[in-house]
Amino acid sequence: MIKGTFPIEKFKQVETPFYYYDLDVLRNTLSTINREAGKYENFVVHYAIKANANPKVLKVIREAGLGADCVSGGEVRASVEAGFPNKKIVFAGVGKTDKEINYSLDHDIFCFNVESIPELEVINELAAAKGKIAHVAFRINPNVGAHTHANITTGLAENKFGITMDDMIPVIEQAQQMKNIKFVGLHFHIGSQILEMDDFVALCNRVNELQDRLLKHHIVCEHINVGGGLGIDYHHPNHFPIPNFADFFATYHKHLHLLPGQTLHFELGRAVVAQCGSLISRVTYVKQGTGKQFAILDAGMTDLIRPALYQAYHRIENLTSNEAEETYDVVGPICESSDVFLKSVDLNKVHRGDLFALRSAGAYGEIMASRYNCRELPKGITSEELA
Ligand code: LLP
């Protein structure tokens, strides 16, 4: 089995489970993003903090010059603390509280991505109380489906996100009347782990159509934000560690018609951080079951919930054995039947104490960990700390 490159001798001295972040992979990914997006004037890339807010990871992303996309006051704070410039922070989410809005107003963030009229009214009031003008973009639900897991598609009419297309113009006109609001743009996000460029083409077509409608009402946006969603190759992290950013940005360049002076913003999460991270775990026991054998890890669904929640696949490698492969169900120690990472997987013969890597876990891994069963949260360790 082909395996990733890991400092295994160093790993042996570290308490498991932990997340390992390979900063070379992260930096290569970021320089590819900057190179490919940099080909097009007016493309601006934000990093979706929700994918991974580990301060050591955020520092590298901030150094590469990306902005921050946030969905809670906590994420706005994490971005501020990681040193992202206020003018590069956007704040989205269907349920922003007064406290979160006030914190963001105090930091003069670039833009609120607003999802309803009641929210717009509250932002206007709170901005007025501070004598500020809040910049807002409206999240529009484009009713565009995406070929991905049902739990992570967001752009359909039935989803809770955004303002419907029919309401778009009245809402913008209402915002334009408000004293403490400046309308600056439109925001979209159709889902996550999208690998078919045609899904993004469908979004571009819809955006073009909506922009035409706006122009008829003499409404011009300073920016369009198309969210994130670019998927990664969970099956081949060693062969394809860097997602296809060239195609992704070229698709938007080709299909989305920007008006003169308009900027196009992206909010990429998974594609930035997934492949730099692995969950490293030790085998606690090898147990014989009925017609199968289990490799029981010290990591469980509390450390990486994606397999249990979305039936997501994460490639598993046994880093400390090269013996002939056998077939295992790889499971965690949590008292839940869904605490299974992968069934019937061929791995180099497993022994108690072996170190496993669960690959492509840099996005929606550490950040979604919980303390269920009174477990400790996994730590995040970078390649530089182990060098
Ligand atoms: N912008 C908005 C408004 C979003 O809701 C999201 C993700 C992103 C950007 C970033 O999307 P990305 O580039 O990472 O696809 N926990 C799930 C994924 C949930 C994504 C939620 N929204 C998972 O583990 O697959």
GROMACS .gro file of C-alpha atoms and ligand atoms in nm:
model
  412
    1MET     CA    1   0.000   0.000   0.000
    2ILE     CA    2   0.125   0.349  -0.086
    3LYS     CA    3   0.148   0.564   0.224
    4GLY     CA    4   0.198   0.930   0.298
    5THR     CA    5   0.527   1.070   0.423
    6PHE     CA    6   0.520   1.101   0.800
    7PRO     CA    7   0.780   1.143   1.078
    8ILE     CA    8   0.689   0.807   1.229
    9GLU     CA    9   0.974   0.796   1.483
   10LYS     CA   10   0.855   1.132   1.619
   11PHE     CA   11   0.494   1.014   1.622
   12LYS     CA   12   0.595   0.726   1.850
   13GLN     CA   13   0.672   0.977   2.124
   14VAL     CA   14   0.343   1.163   2.100
   15GLU     CA   15   0.025   1.078   2.290
   16THR     CA   16  -0.250   0.973   2.050
   17PRO     CA   17  -0.495   1.056   1.904
   18PHE     CA   18  -0.382   1.385   1.753
   19TYR     CA   19  -0.418   1.578   1.431
   20TYR     CA   20  -0.099   1.615   1.230
   21TYR     CA   21  -0.076   1.910   0.993
   22ASP     CA   22   0.185   1.895   0.718
   23LEU     CA   23   0.263   2.262   0.663
   24ASP     CA   24   0.451   2.194   0.339
   25VAL     CA   25   0.130   2.055   0.189
   26LEU     CA   26  -0.065   2.352   0.326
   27ARG     CA   27   0.184   2.606   0.187
   28ASN     CA   28   0.193   2.434  -0.154
   29THR     CA   29  -0.185   2.439  -0.162
   30LEU     CA   30  -0.194   2.809  -0.074
   31SER     CA   31   0.066   2.904  -0.333
   32THR     CA   32  -0.132   2.711  -0.596
   33ILE     CA   33  -0.445   2.904  -0.496
   34ASN     CA   34  -0.261   3.236  -0.516
   35ARG     CA   35  -0.108   3.146  -0.852
   36GLU     CA   36  -0.433   3.023  -1.010
   37ALA     CA   37  -0.664   3.293  -0.868
   38GLY     CA   38  -0.394   3.552  -0.938
   39LYS     CA   39  -0.434   3.486  -1.311
   40TYR     CA   40  -0.760   3.674  -1.300
   41GLU     CA   41  -0.779   4.035  -1.203
   42ASN     CA   42  -1.049   4.096  -0.941
   43PHE     CA   43  -1.055   3.744  -0.788
   44VAL     CA   44  -1.037   3.755  -0.408
   45VAL     CA   45  -1.005   3.438  -0.200
   46HIS     CA   46  -1.125   3.402   0.157
   47TYR     CA   47  -1.066   3.098   0.372
   48ALA     CA   48  -1.377   2.947   0.537
   49ILE     CA   49  -1.268   2.933   0.902
   50LYS     CA   50  -1.530   2.668   0.979
   51ALA     CA   51  -1.314   2.402   0.810
   52ASN     CA   52  -1.031   2.435   1.061
   53ALA     CA   53  -0.969   2.712   1.313
   54ASN     CA   54  -0.651   2.578   1.469
   55PRO     CA   55  -0.444   2.896   1.530
   56LYS     CA   56  -0.128   2.733   1.387
   57VAL     CA   57  -0.312   2.657   1.064
   58LEU     CA   58  -0.479   3.001   1.054
   59LYS     CA   59  -0.141   3.172   1.086
   60VAL     CA   60  -0.009   3.006   0.770
   61ILE     CA   61  -0.328   3.089   0.579
   62ARG     CA   62  -0.322   3.450   0.695
   63GLU     CA   63   0.045   3.478   0.593
   64ALA     CA   64  -0.053   3.365   0.242
   65GLY     CA   65  -0.282   3.669   0.223
   66LEU     CA   66  -0.625   3.505   0.214
   67GLY     CA   67  -0.923   3.675   0.377
   68ALA     CA   68  -1.150   3.505   0.634
   69ASP     CA   69  -1.507   3.382   0.593
   70CYS     CA   70  -1.686   3.339   0.925
   71VAL     CA   71  -2.020   3.195   1.036
   72SER     CA   72  -2.020   3.293   1.403
   73GLY     CA   73  -1.889   3.558   1.638
   74GLY     CA   74  -1.641   3.298   1.763
   75GLU     CA   75  -1.504   3.261   1.412
   76VAL     CA   76  -1.483   3.640   1.368
   77ARG     CA   77  -1.286   3.651   1.694
   78ALA     CA   78  -1.060   3.362   1.584
   79SER     CA   79  -0.987   3.551   1.260
   80VAL     CA   80  -0.913   3.877   1.442
   81GLU     CA   81  -0.687   3.694   1.687
   82ALA     CA   82  -0.507   3.516   1.403
   83GLY     CA   83  -0.431   3.859   1.255
   84PHE     CA   84  -0.658   3.858   0.950
   85PRO     CA   85  -0.710   4.224   0.856
   86ASN     CA   86  -1.060   4.344   0.951
   87LYS     CA   87  -1.119   4.453   0.595
   88LYS     CA   88  -1.077   4.094   0.476
   89ILE     CA   89  -1.333   3.939   0.714
   90VAL     CA   90  -1.683   3.845   0.601
   91PHE     CA   91  -1.954   3.719   0.835
   92ALA     CA   92  -2.237   3.492   0.714
   93GLY     CA   93  -2.497   3.279   0.894
   94VAL     CA   94  -2.874   3.257   0.933
   95GLY     CA   95  -2.887   3.340   1.302
   96LYS     CA   96  -2.638   3.612   1.391
   97THR     CA   97  -2.698   3.732   1.749
   98ASP     CA   98  -2.681   4.095   1.863
   99LYS     CA   99  -2.359   4.019   2.048
  100GLU     CA  100  -2.199   3.873   1.737
  101ILE     CA  101  -2.314   4.164   1.520
  102ASN     CA  102  -2.187   4.419   1.772
  103TYR     CA  103  -1.849   4.250   1.794
  104SER     CA  104  -1.822   4.254   1.413
  105LEU     CA  105  -1.931   4.618   1.392
  106ASP     CA  106  -1.668   4.709   1.651
  107HIS     CA  107  -1.409   4.548   1.425
  108ASP     CA  108  -1.536   4.718   1.108
  109ILE     CA  109  -1.542   4.394   0.911
  110PHE     CA  110  -1.555   4.397   0.531
  111CYS     CA  111  -1.910   4.268   0.496
  112PHE     CA  112  -2.208   4.098   0.660
  113ASN     CA  113  -2.363   3.833   0.439
  114VAL     CA  114  -2.727   3.884   0.534
  115GLU     CA  115  -2.985   3.608   0.509
  116SER     CA  116  -3.319   3.771   0.604
  117ILE     CA  117  -3.505   4.102   0.644
  118PRO     CA  118  -3.533   4.075   1.025
  119GLU     CA  119  -3.155   4.034   1.036
  120LEU     CA  120  -3.105   4.336   0.809
  121GLU     CA  121  -3.323   4.546   1.039
  122VAL     CA  122  -3.125   4.442   1.347
  123ILE     CA  123  -2.789   4.517   1.180
  124ASN     CA  124  -2.922   4.860   1.078
  125GLU     CA  125  -3.034   4.935   1.435
  126LEU     CA  126  -2.714   4.815   1.599
  127ALA     CA  127  -2.500   5.003   1.346
  128ALA     CA  128  -2.706   5.319   1.410
  129ALA     CA  129  -2.646   5.287   1.783
  130LYS     CA  130  -2.272   5.289   1.712
  131GLY     CA  131  -2.291   5.560   1.447
  132LYS     CA  132  -2.153   5.319   1.187
  133ILE     CA  133  -2.246   5.209   0.837
  134ALA     CA  134  -2.255   4.830   0.801
  135HIS     CA  135  -2.164   4.688   0.461
  136VAL     CA  136  -2.399   4.410   0.362
  137ALA     CA  137  -2.428   4.155   0.085
  138PHE     CA  138  -2.742   3.946   0.051
  139ARG     CA  139  -2.714   3.573   0.046
  140ILE     CA  140  -2.940   3.462  -0.234
  141ASN     CA  141  -3.069   3.110  -0.252
  142PRO     CA  142  -3.008   3.036  -0.620
  143ASN     CA  143  -3.206   2.710  -0.623
  144VAL     CA  144  -2.910   2.533  -0.782
  145GLY     CA  145  -2.850   2.173  -0.676
  146ALA     CA  146  -2.505   2.021  -0.636
  147HIS     CA  147  -2.394   1.662  -0.682
  148THR     CA  148  -2.287   1.598  -0.326
  149HIS     CA  149  -2.414   1.451   0.002
  150ALA     CA  150  -2.767   1.572   0.086
  151ASN     CA  151  -2.653   1.703   0.426
  152ILE     CA  152  -2.403   1.941   0.266
  153THR     CA  153  -2.602   2.084  -0.023
  154THR     CA  154  -2.725   2.430   0.065
  155GLY     CA  155  -2.843   2.607  -0.250
  156LEU     CA  156  -3.184   2.447  -0.300
  157ALA     CA  157  -3.511   2.633  -0.238
  158GLU     CA  158  -3.596   2.388   0.040
  159ASN     CA  159  -3.281   2.476   0.241
  160LYS     CA  160  -3.291   2.730   0.523
  161PHE     CA  161  -3.020   2.947   0.371
  162GLY     CA  162  -3.050   3.282   0.201
  163ILE     CA  163  -3.318   3.504   0.054
  164THR     CA  164  -3.529   3.374  -0.234
  165MET     CA  165  -3.462   3.507  -0.582
  166ASP     CA  166  -3.807   3.666  -0.600
  167ASP     CA  167  -3.746   3.867  -0.284
  168MET     CA  168  -3.403   3.987  -0.396
  169ILE     CA  169  -3.495   4.321  -0.553
  170PRO     CA  170  -3.741   4.442  -0.286
  171VAL     CA  171  -3.491   4.351  -0.015
  172ILE     CA  172  -3.209   4.541  -0.185
  173GLU     CA  173  -3.435   4.841  -0.235
  174GLN     CA  174  -3.529   4.828   0.132
  175ALA     CA  175  -3.161   4.814   0.229
  176GLN     CA  176  -3.085   5.113   0.009
  177GLN     CA  177  -3.332   5.317   0.214
  178MET     CA  178  -3.167   5.229   0.543
  179LYS     CA  179  -2.941   5.495   0.690
  180ASN     CA  180  -2.683   5.268   0.848
  181ILE     CA  181  -2.661   5.004   0.578
  182LYS     CA  182  -2.458   5.009   0.260
  183PHE     CA  183  -2.557   4.742   0.008
  184VAL     CA  184  -2.241   4.609  -0.157
  185GLY     CA  185  -2.302   4.269  -0.309
  186LEU     CA  186  -2.459   3.930  -0.352
  187HIS     CA  187  -2.352   3.608  -0.182
  188PHE     CA  188  -2.410   3.246  -0.286
  189HIS     CA  189  -2.297   2.903  -0.172
  190ILE     CA  190  -2.442   2.589  -0.327
  191GLY     CA  191  -2.280   2.315  -0.120
  192SER     CA  192  -1.959   2.140  -0.036
  193GLN     CA  193  -1.732   1.862  -0.172
  194ILE     CA  194  -1.835   1.948  -0.528
  195LEU     CA  195  -1.620   1.787  -0.797
  196GLU     CA  196  -1.832   1.850  -1.106
  197MET     CA  197  -1.744   2.184  -1.259
  198ASP     CA  198  -2.088   2.186  -1.422
  199ASP     CA  199  -2.240   2.255  -1.081
  200PHE     CA  200  -2.037   2.575  -1.062
  201VAL     CA  201  -2.131   2.657  -1.422
  202ALA     CA  202  -2.498   2.631  -1.320
  203LEU     CA  203  -2.432   2.878  -1.040
  204CYS     CA  204  -2.253   3.117  -1.280
  205ASN     CA  205  -2.549   3.108  -1.518
  206ARG     CA  206  -2.786   3.188  -1.236
  207VAL     CA  207  -2.567   3.474  -1.112
  208ASN     CA  208  -2.555   3.621  -1.465
  209GLU     CA  209  -2.932   3.603  -1.487
  210LEU     CA  210  -2.975   3.774  -1.149
  211GLN     CA  211  -2.724   4.046  -1.235
  212ASP     CA  212  -2.921   4.119  -1.554
  213ARG     CA  213  -3.237   4.153  -1.347
  214LEU     CA  214  -3.060   4.392  -1.109
  215LEU     CA  215  -2.927   4.606  -1.393
  216LYS     CA  216  -3.283   4.657  -1.518
  217HIS     CA  217  -3.349   4.814  -1.176
  218HIS     CA  218  -3.025   5.016  -1.195
  219ILE     CA  219  -2.874   4.816  -0.910
  220VAL     CA  220  -2.501   4.743  -0.937
  221CYS     CA  221  -2.304   4.529  -0.691
  222GLU     CA  222  -1.947   4.606  -0.593
  223HIS     CA  223  -1.881   4.240  -0.544
  224ILE     CA  224  -2.019   3.894  -0.603
  225ASN     CA  225  -1.932   3.618  -0.355
  226VAL     CA  226  -1.978   3.265  -0.485
  227GLY     CA  227  -1.892   3.083  -0.162
  228GLY     CA  228  -1.677   2.772  -0.153
  229GLY     CA  229  -1.750   2.409  -0.225
  230LEU     CA  230  -1.458   2.280  -0.429
  231GLY     CA  231  -1.407   1.913  -0.340
  232ILE     CA  232  -1.094   1.709  -0.284
  233ASP     CA  233  -0.981   1.355  -0.371
  234TYR     CA  234  -1.040   1.156  -0.051
  235HIS     CA  235  -0.938   0.833  -0.225
  236HIS     CA  236  -0.597   0.944  -0.351
  237PRO     CA  237  -0.443   1.192  -0.107
  238ASN     CA  238  -0.092   1.075  -0.200
  239HIS     CA  239  -0.141   1.118  -0.575
  240PHE     CA  240  -0.357   1.431  -0.574
  241PRO     CA  241  -0.277   1.631  -0.262
  242ILE     CA  242  -0.369   1.960  -0.430
  243PRO     CA  243  -0.724   2.013  -0.561
  244ASN     CA  244  -0.786   2.130  -0.913
  245PHE     CA  245  -0.782   2.504  -0.849
  246ALA     CA  246  -0.684   2.577  -1.211
  247ASP     CA  247  -1.013   2.437  -1.344
  248PHE     CA  248  -1.215   2.584  -1.060
  249PHE     CA  249  -1.103   2.944  -1.113
  250ALA     CA  250  -1.099   2.907  -1.493
  251THR     CA  251  -1.462   2.790  -1.480
  252TYR     CA  252  -1.569   3.103  -1.297
  253HIS     CA  253  -1.357   3.322  -1.525
  254LYS     CA  254  -1.518   3.170  -1.832
  255HIS     CA  255  -1.880   3.156  -1.719
  256LEU     CA  256  -1.942   3.438  -1.474
  257HIS     CA  257  -1.981   3.778  -1.637
  258LEU     CA  258  -1.832   4.038  -1.407
  259LEU     CA  259  -1.918   4.402  -1.463
  260PRO     CA  260  -1.635   4.655  -1.489
  261GLY     CA  261  -1.475   4.712  -1.149
  262GLN     CA  262  -1.660   4.424  -0.983
  263THR     CA  263  -1.466   4.180  -0.767
  264LEU     CA  264  -1.542   3.808  -0.742
  265HIS     CA  265  -1.498   3.659  -0.395
  266PHE     CA  266  -1.455   3.293  -0.300
  267GLU     CA  267  -1.485   3.122   0.038
  268LEU     CA  268  -1.289   2.799   0.018
  269GLY     CA  269  -1.263   2.575   0.321
  270ARG     CA  270  -1.212   2.207   0.253
  271ALA     CA  271  -0.997   2.255  -0.056
  272VAL     CA  272  -0.751   2.467   0.143
  273VAL     CA  273  -0.692   2.246   0.446
  274ALA     CA  274  -0.826   1.892   0.400
  275GLN     CA  275  -0.519   1.728   0.252
  276CYS     CA  276  -0.264   1.876   0.491
  277GLY     CA  277  -0.424   1.703   0.791
  278SER     CA  278  -0.429   1.344   0.915
  279LEU     CA  279  -0.573   1.202   1.233
  280ILE     CA  280  -0.301   0.990   1.392
  281SER     CA  281  -0.420   0.714   1.621
  282ARG     CA  282  -0.287   0.402   1.792
  283VAL     CA  283  -0.442   0.059   1.775
  284THR     CA  284  -0.564  -0.035   2.120
  285TYR     CA  285  -0.678  -0.388   2.036
  286VAL     CA  286  -0.718  -0.628   1.749
  287LYS     CA  287  -1.037  -0.822   1.815
  288GLN     CA  288  -1.174  -1.125   1.635
  289GLY     CA  289  -1.544  -1.093   1.551
  290THR     CA  290  -1.782  -1.326   1.370
  291GLY     CA  291  -1.632  -1.371   1.028
  292LYS     CA  292  -1.432  -1.052   1.061
  293GLN     CA  293  -1.166  -0.882   1.266
  294PHE     CA  294  -1.174  -0.535   1.417
  295ALA     CA  295  -0.890  -0.289   1.455
  296ILE     CA  296  -0.999  -0.083   1.756
  297LEU     CA  297  -0.839   0.261   1.763
  298ASP     CA  298  -0.788   0.512   2.042
  299ALA     CA  299  -0.952   0.769   1.811
  300GLY     CA  300  -1.327   0.764   1.765
  301MET     CA  301  -1.616   0.957   1.619
  302THR     CA  302  -1.557   1.224   1.884
  303ASP     CA  303  -1.226   1.303   1.711
  304LEU     CA  304  -1.343   1.264   1.350
  305ILE     CA  305  -1.719   1.255   1.308
  306ARG     CA  306  -1.740   1.268   0.928
  307PRO     CA  307  -1.768   0.890   0.868
  308ALA     CA  308  -2.046   0.855   1.128
  309LEU     CA  309  -2.231   1.170   1.023
  310TYR     CA  310  -2.200   1.161   0.645
  311GLN     CA  311  -2.076   0.809   0.573
  312ALA     CA  312  -1.764   0.991   0.456
  313TYR     CA  313  -1.461   0.798   0.338
  314HIS     CA  314  -1.118   0.868   0.486
  315ARG     CA  315  -0.828   0.662   0.357
  316ILE     CA  316  -0.662   0.466   0.637
  317GLU     CA  317  -0.295   0.364   0.640
  318ASN     CA  318  -0.113   0.147   0.893
  319LEU     CA  319   0.211   0.341   0.930
  320THR     CA  320   0.403   0.089   1.139
  321SER     CA  321   0.347  -0.243   0.962
  322ASN     CA  322   0.458  -0.371   0.624
  323GLU     CA  323   0.331  -0.726   0.673
  324ALA     CA  324   0.093  -0.886   0.424
  325GLU     CA  325  -0.246  -0.719   0.409
  326GLU     CA  326  -0.551  -0.854   0.591
  327THR     CA  327  -0.908  -0.723   0.602
  328TYR     CA  328  -1.039  -0.525   0.899
  329ASP     CA  329  -1.327  -0.313   1.020
  330VAL     CA  330  -1.162  -0.006   1.169
  331VAL     CA  331  -1.362   0.126   1.465
  332GLY     CA  332  -1.334   0.365   1.759
  333PRO     CA  333  -1.396   0.314   2.132
  334ILE     CA  334  -1.715   0.523   2.164
  335CYS     CA  335  -2.036   0.363   2.289
  336GLU     CA  336  -2.223   0.413   1.961
  337SER     CA  337  -2.270   0.160   1.682
  338SER     CA  338  -2.197   0.432   1.428
  339ASP     CA  339  -1.846   0.475   1.566
  340VAL     CA  340  -1.695   0.303   1.263
  341PHE     CA  341  -1.431   0.464   1.043
  342LEU     CA  342  -1.423   0.210   0.763
  343LYS     CA  343  -1.547  -0.143   0.705
  344SER     CA  344  -1.369  -0.427   0.521
  345VAL     CA  345  -1.051  -0.237   0.451
  346ASP     CA  346  -0.725  -0.409   0.354
  347LEU     CA  347  -0.439  -0.302   0.578
  348ASN     CA  348  -0.089  -0.428   0.651
  349LYS     CA  349  -0.134  -0.684   0.931
  350VAL     CA  350  -0.234  -0.494   1.243
  351HIS     CA  351  -0.090  -0.528   1.594
  352ARG     CA  352  -0.172  -0.358   1.920
  353GLY     CA  353   0.022  -0.030   1.932
  354ASP     CA  354   0.041   0.023   1.555
  355LEU     CA  355   0.007   0.382   1.440
  356PHE     CA  356  -0.268   0.461   1.191
  357ALA     CA  357  -0.317   0.768   0.976
  358LEU     CA  358  -0.672   0.867   0.878
  359ARG     CA  359  -0.601   1.084   0.579
  360SER     CA  360  -0.754   1.402   0.433
  361ALA     CA  361  -0.880   1.502   0.776
  362GLY     CA  362  -0.757   1.862   0.787
  363ALA     CA  363  -1.103   1.998   0.705
  364TYR     CA  364  -1.404   1.948   0.934
  365GLY     CA  365  -1.195   1.716   1.153
  366GLU     CA  366  -1.043   1.875   1.463
  367ILE     CA  367  -1.298   2.156   1.458
  368MET     CA  368  -1.594   1.915   1.476
  369ALA     CA  369  -1.448   1.712   1.763
  370SER     CA  370  -1.662   1.676   2.074
  371ARG     CA  371  -1.614   1.577   2.435
  372TYR     CA  372  -1.884   1.307   2.425
  373ASN     CA  373  -1.803   1.021   2.662
  374CYS     CA  374  -1.595   1.277   2.860
  375ARG     CA  375  -1.312   1.232   2.615
  376GLU     CA  376  -1.031   1.482   2.578
  377LEU     CA  377  -1.028   1.692   2.263
  378PRO     CA  378  -0.757   1.587   2.017
  379LYS     CA  379  -0.460   1.824   1.986
  380GLY     CA  380  -0.331   1.963   1.658
  381ILE     CA  381   0.044   1.934   1.594
  382THR     CA  382   0.227   2.074   1.292
  383SER     CA  383   0.513   1.922   1.095
  384GLU     CA  384   0.731   2.212   1.212
  385GLU     CA  385   0.673   2.130   1.577
  386LEU     CA  386   0.790   1.774   1.516
  387ALA     CA  387   1.084   1.866   1.290
  388LLP     N1  388  -1.923   2.946   0.254
  388LLP     C1  389  -2.037   2.908   0.316
  388LLP     C2  390  -2.147   3.003   0.326
  388LLP     C3  391  -2.048   2.778   0.368
  388LLP     O1  392  -2.161   2.741   0.428
  388LLP     C4  393  -1.940   2.686   0.357
  388LLP     C5  394  -1.948   2.552   0.411
  388LLP     C6  395  -1.822   2.732   0.292
  388LLP     C7  396  -1.818   2.861   0.241
  388LLP     C8  397  -1.702   2.644   0.275
  388LLP     O2  398  -1.731   2.534   0.197
  388LLP     P1  399  -1.615   2.434   0.149
  388LLP     O3  400  -1.523   2.511   0.057
  388LLP     O4  401  -1.542   2.385   0.268
  388LLP     O5  402  -1.688   2.328   0.080
  388LLP     N2  403  -1.899   1.957   0.780
  388LLP     C9  404  -1.920   1.920   0.641
  388LLP    C10  405  -1.908   2.038   0.548
  388LLP    C11  406  -2.005   2.150   0.580
  388LLP    C12  407  -1.985   2.272   0.493
  388LLP    C13  408  -2.066   2.385   0.543
  388LLP     N3  409  -2.050   2.508   0.470
  388LLP    C14  410  -1.822   1.810   0.604
  388LLP     O6  411  -1.748   1.764   0.691
  388LLP     O7  412  -1.820   1.764   0.490
   0.00000   0.00000   0.00000
